[in-house]
mmCIF file of N, CA and C in Angstrom:
data_model
loop_
_atom_site.group_PDB
_atom_site.id
_atom_site.type_symbol
_atom_site.label_atom_id
_atom_site.label_comp_id
_atom_site.label_asym_id
_atom_site.label_seq_id
_atom_site.Cartn_x
_atom_site.Cartn_y
_atom_site.Cartn_z
ATOM 1 N N MET R 29 0.840 -1.172 0.000
ATOM 2 C CA MET R 29 0.000 0.000 0.000
ATOM 3 C C MET R 29 0.886 1.236 0.000
ATOM 4 N N SER R 30 0.522 2.252 -0.774
ATOM 5 C CA SER R 30 1.370 3.419 -0.933
ATOM 6 C C SER R 30 1.200 4.444 0.188
ATOM 7 N N GLY R 31 0.200 4.300 1.029
ATOM 8 C CA GLY R 31 -0.027 5.260 2.104
ATOM 9 C C GLY R 31 -0.952 6.399 1.707
ATOM 10 N N ILE R 32 -1.375 6.438 0.463
ATOM 11 C CA ILE R 32 -2.296 7.473 -0.002
ATOM 12 C C ILE R 32 -3.696 6.883 0.028
ATOM 13 N N ARG R 33 -4.579 7.569 0.781
ATOM 14 C CA ARG R 33 -5.955 7.082 0.878
ATOM 15 C C ARG R 33 -6.804 7.681 -0.222
ATOM 16 N N LYS R 34 -7.676 6.883 -0.760
ATOM 17 C CA LYS R 34 -8.630 7.349 -1.747
ATOM 18 C C LYS R 34 -9.763 8.057 -1.012
ATOM 19 N N PRO R 35 -10.247 9.187 -1.521
ATOM 20 C CA PRO R 35 -11.358 9.847 -0.843
ATOM 21 C C PRO R 35 -12.608 8.974 -0.845
ATOM 22 N N ALA R 36 -13.354 9.036 0.239
ATOM 23 C CA ALA R 36 -14.558 8.225 0.351
ATOM 24 C C ALA R 36 -15.635 8.709 -0.613
ATOM 25 N N VAL R 37 -15.689 10.025 -0.827
ATOM 26 C CA VAL R 37 -16.731 10.607 -1.651
ATOM 27 C C VAL R 37 -16.099 11.675 -2.532
ATOM 28 N N ILE R 38 -16.350 11.625 -3.819
ATOM 29 C CA ILE R 38 -15.908 12.676 -4.728
ATOM 30 C C ILE R 38 -17.130 13.512 -5.063
ATOM 31 N N LEU R 39 -17.105 14.786 -4.684
ATOM 32 C CA LEU R 39 -18.257 15.652 -4.875
ATOM 33 C C LEU R 39 -18.164 16.489 -6.143
ATOM 34 N N ALA R 40 -17.098 16.318 -6.916
ATOM 35 C CA ALA R 40 -16.968 17.055 -8.166
ATOM 36 C C ALA R 40 -17.982 16.527 -9.178
ATOM 37 N N ASP R 41 -18.428 17.401 -10.072
ATOM 38 C CA ASP R 41 -19.385 16.991 -11.098
ATOM 39 C C ASP R 41 -18.740 16.095 -12.143
ATOM 40 N N SER R 42 -17.427 16.253 -12.356
ATOM 41 C CA SER R 42 -16.745 15.413 -13.331
ATOM 42 C C SER R 42 -15.352 15.086 -12.805
ATOM 43 N N MET R 43 -14.737 14.056 -13.360
ATOM 44 C CA MET R 43 -13.392 13.679 -12.944
ATOM 45 C C MET R 43 -12.389 14.765 -13.336
ATOM 46 N N GLU R 44 -12.629 15.467 -14.459
ATOM 47 C CA GLU R 44 -11.733 16.549 -14.866
ATOM 48 C C GLU R 44 -11.734 17.667 -13.824
ATOM 49 N N GLU R 45 -12.927 17.994 -13.310
ATOM 50 C CA GLU R 45 -13.031 19.022 -12.278
ATOM 51 C C GLU R 45 -12.302 18.584 -11.012
ATOM 52 N N TYR R 46 -12.397 17.314 -10.686
ATOM 53 C CA TYR R 46 -11.745 16.777 -9.494
ATOM 54 C C TYR R 46 -10.225 16.806 -9.628
ATOM 55 N N MET R 47 -9.717 16.462 -10.803
ATOM 56 C CA MET R 47 -8.273 16.351 -11.016
ATOM 57 C C MET R 47 -7.610 17.663 -11.420
ATOM 58 N N ALA R 48 -8.385 18.681 -11.803
ATOM 59 C CA ALA R 48 -7.823 19.930 -12.313
ATOM 60 C C ALA R 48 -7.036 20.679 -11.232
ATOM 61 N N THR R 49 -5.959 21.322 -11.665
ATOM 62 C CA THR R 49 -5.182 22.171 -10.766
ATOM 63 C C THR R 49 -5.967 23.456 -10.535
ATOM 64 N N PRO R 50 -6.156 23.868 -9.286
ATOM 65 C CA PRO R 50 -6.936 25.085 -9.024
ATOM 66 C C PRO R 50 -6.219 26.334 -9.559
ATOM 67 N N ASP R 51 -6.993 27.264 -10.084
ATOM 68 C CA ASP R 51 -6.464 28.533 -10.576
ATOM 69 C C ASP R 51 -6.587 29.546 -9.440
ATOM 70 N N PRO R 52 -5.459 30.040 -8.900
ATOM 71 C CA PRO R 52 -5.522 30.955 -7.756
ATOM 72 C C PRO R 52 -6.116 32.317 -8.094
ATOM 73 N N TYR R 53 -6.292 32.621 -9.383
ATOM 74 C CA TYR R 53 -6.814 33.922 -9.788
ATOM 75 C C TYR R 53 -8.316 33.905 -10.030
ATOM 76 N N LYS R 54 -8.916 32.730 -9.991
ATOM 77 C CA LYS R 54 -10.362 32.623 -10.185
ATOM 78 C C LYS R 54 -11.046 32.406 -8.842
ATOM 79 N N GLU R 55 -12.286 32.796 -8.774
ATOM 80 C CA GLU R 55 -13.098 32.566 -7.578
ATOM 81 C C GLU R 55 -13.279 31.058 -7.405
ATOM 82 N N PRO R 56 -13.064 30.538 -6.202
ATOM 83 C CA PRO R 56 -13.229 29.096 -6.011
ATOM 84 C C PRO R 56 -14.693 28.690 -6.164
ATOM 85 N N PRO R 57 -14.935 27.462 -6.567
ATOM 86 C CA PRO R 57 -16.324 27.005 -6.693
ATOM 87 C C PRO R 57 -16.986 26.932 -5.314
ATOM 88 N N LYS R 58 -18.287 27.050 -5.307
ATOM 89 C CA LYS R 58 -19.039 26.944 -4.054
ATOM 90 C C LYS R 58 -18.857 25.552 -3.473
ATOM 91 N N SER R 59 -18.803 25.476 -2.168
ATOM 92 C CA SER R 59 -18.651 24.188 -1.498
ATOM 93 C C SER R 59 -19.909 23.364 -1.687
ATOM 94 N N LYS R 60 -19.737 22.074 -1.854
ATOM 95 C CA LYS R 60 -20.878 21.179 -2.026
ATOM 96 C C LYS R 60 -21.209 20.457 -0.729
ATOM 97 N N LEU R 61 -20.514 20.838 0.350
ATOM 98 C CA LEU R 61 -20.759 20.271 1.668
ATOM 99 C C LEU R 61 -20.882 21.389 2.685
ATOM 100 N N ASN R 62 -21.691 21.175 3.689
ATOM 101 C CA ASN R 62 -21.749 22.090 4.816
ATOM 102 C C ASN R 62 -20.637 21.660 5.776
ATOM 103 N N ILE R 63 -19.452 22.238 5.588
ATOM 104 C CA ILE R 63 -18.260 21.834 6.321
ATOM 105 C C ILE R 63 -18.418 22.073 7.826
ATOM 106 N N TYR R 64 -19.029 23.186 8.187
ATOM 107 C CA TYR R 64 -19.196 23.520 9.598
ATOM 108 C C TYR R 64 -20.007 22.443 10.322
ATOM 109 N N GLU R 65 -21.156 22.093 9.757
ATOM 110 C CA GLU R 65 -22.010 21.074 10.382
ATOM 111 C C GLU R 65 -21.350 19.699 10.347
ATOM 112 N N LEU R 66 -20.607 19.396 9.283
ATOM 113 C CA LEU R 66 -19.887 18.135 9.193
ATOM 114 C C LEU R 66 -18.855 18.032 10.316
ATOM 115 N N GLY R 67 -18.140 19.116 10.574
ATOM 116 C CA GLY R 67 -17.156 19.138 11.666
ATOM 117 C C GLY R 67 -17.808 18.963 13.026
ATOM 118 N N LYS R 68 -18.950 19.628 13.227
ATOM 119 C CA LYS R 68 -19.664 19.487 14.499
ATOM 120 C C LYS R 68 -20.152 18.049 14.685
ATOM 121 N N TYR R 69 -20.636 17.438 13.595
ATOM 122 C CA TYR R 69 -21.102 16.055 13.662
ATOM 123 C C TYR R 69 -19.947 15.122 14.020
ATOM 124 N N ALA R 70 -18.815 15.296 13.360
ATOM 125 C CA ALA R 70 -17.663 14.441 13.621
ATOM 126 C C ALA R 70 -17.222 14.558 15.079
ATOM 127 N N GLU R 71 -17.238 15.769 15.595
ATOM 128 C CA GLU R 71 -16.857 15.972 16.998
ATOM 129 C C GLU R 71 -17.863 15.299 17.928
ATOM 130 N N ARG R 72 -19.156 15.406 17.589
ATOM 131 C CA ARG R 72 -20.216 14.830 18.418
ATOM 132 C C ARG R 72 -20.119 13.301 18.483
ATOM 133 N N VAL R 73 -19.770 12.661 17.354
ATOM 134 C CA VAL R 73 -19.679 11.203 17.348
ATOM 135 C C VAL R 73 -18.287 10.700 17.717
ATOM 136 N N GLY R 74 -17.352 11.619 17.955
ATOM 137 C CA GLY R 74 -16.018 11.229 18.407
ATOM 138 C C GLY R 74 -15.120 10.662 17.329
ATOM 139 N N LYS R 75 -15.292 11.120 16.085
ATOM 140 C CA LYS R 75 -14.454 10.661 14.972
ATOM 141 C C LYS R 75 -13.760 11.851 14.336
ATOM 142 N N LYS R 76 -12.654 11.565 13.632
ATOM 143 C CA LYS R 76 -12.048 12.583 12.787
ATOM 144 C C LYS R 76 -12.818 12.597 11.476
ATOM 145 N N ILE R 77 -12.820 13.739 10.792
ATOM 146 C CA ILE R 77 -13.585 13.858 9.550
ATOM 147 C C ILE R 77 -13.141 12.825 8.527
ATOM 148 N N ASP R 78 -11.848 12.554 8.443
ATOM 149 C CA ASP R 78 -11.384 11.601 7.434
ATOM 150 C C ASP R 78 -11.746 10.159 7.776
ATOM 151 N N MET R 79 -12.273 9.909 8.963
ATOM 152 C CA MET R 79 -12.682 8.561 9.341
ATOM 153 C C MET R 79 -14.195 8.348 9.180
ATOM 154 N N LEU R 80 -14.935 9.367 8.753
ATOM 155 C CA LEU R 80 -16.370 9.238 8.545
ATOM 156 C C LEU R 80 -16.643 8.410 7.290
ATOM 157 N N THR R 81 -17.759 7.708 7.284
ATOM 158 C CA THR R 81 -18.133 6.910 6.116
ATOM 159 C C THR R 81 -18.766 7.814 5.058
ATOM 160 N N ALA R 82 -18.895 7.292 3.845
ATOM 161 C CA ALA R 82 -19.490 8.055 2.756
ATOM 162 C C ALA R 82 -20.936 8.426 3.095
ATOM 163 N N GLU R 83 -21.660 7.522 3.734
ATOM 164 C CA GLU R 83 -23.054 7.807 4.097
ATOM 165 C C GLU R 83 -23.143 8.963 5.080
ATOM 166 N N GLU R 84 -22.224 8.986 6.045
ATOM 167 C CA GLU R 84 -22.220 10.067 7.025
ATOM 168 C C GLU R 84 -21.894 11.403 6.361
ATOM 169 N N ILE R 85 -20.951 11.401 5.436
ATOM 170 C CA ILE R 85 -20.558 12.641 4.762
ATOM 171 C C ILE R 85 -21.677 13.160 3.877
ATOM 172 N N LEU R 86 -22.342 12.264 3.160
ATOM 173 C CA LEU R 86 -23.397 12.694 2.238
ATOM 174 C C LEU R 86 -24.607 13.296 2.944
ATOM 175 N N GLN R 87 -24.733 13.120 4.241
ATOM 176 C CA GLN R 87 -25.815 13.769 4.987
ATOM 177 C C GLN R 87 -25.684 15.276 4.940
ATOM 178 N N PHE R 88 -24.478 15.774 4.699
ATOM 179 C CA PHE R 88 -24.205 17.211 4.770
ATOM 180 C C PHE R 88 -23.994 17.833 3.392
ATOM 181 N N LYS R 89 -24.382 17.097 2.355
ATOM 182 C CA LYS R 89 -24.287 17.630 0.985
ATOM 183 C C LYS R 89 -25.317 18.734 0.814
ATOM 184 N N VAL R 90 -24.895 19.833 0.214
ATOM 185 C CA VAL R 90 -25.770 20.989 0.020
ATOM 186 C C VAL R 90 -26.481 20.882 -1.296
#
């Protein structure tokens, strides 16, 4: 194993969008997750965000 974890959920609309290098001069795309509530949930259940399952993460999709 290389030590690189695959993301549980890819929220990009396409693989090109997911793999593209971000342009620092353009406005970033709107978040597709409510990060604040996701963090509060992870803290409440006693897990780190990267240890949450895909089902748990998708609860906070906007």
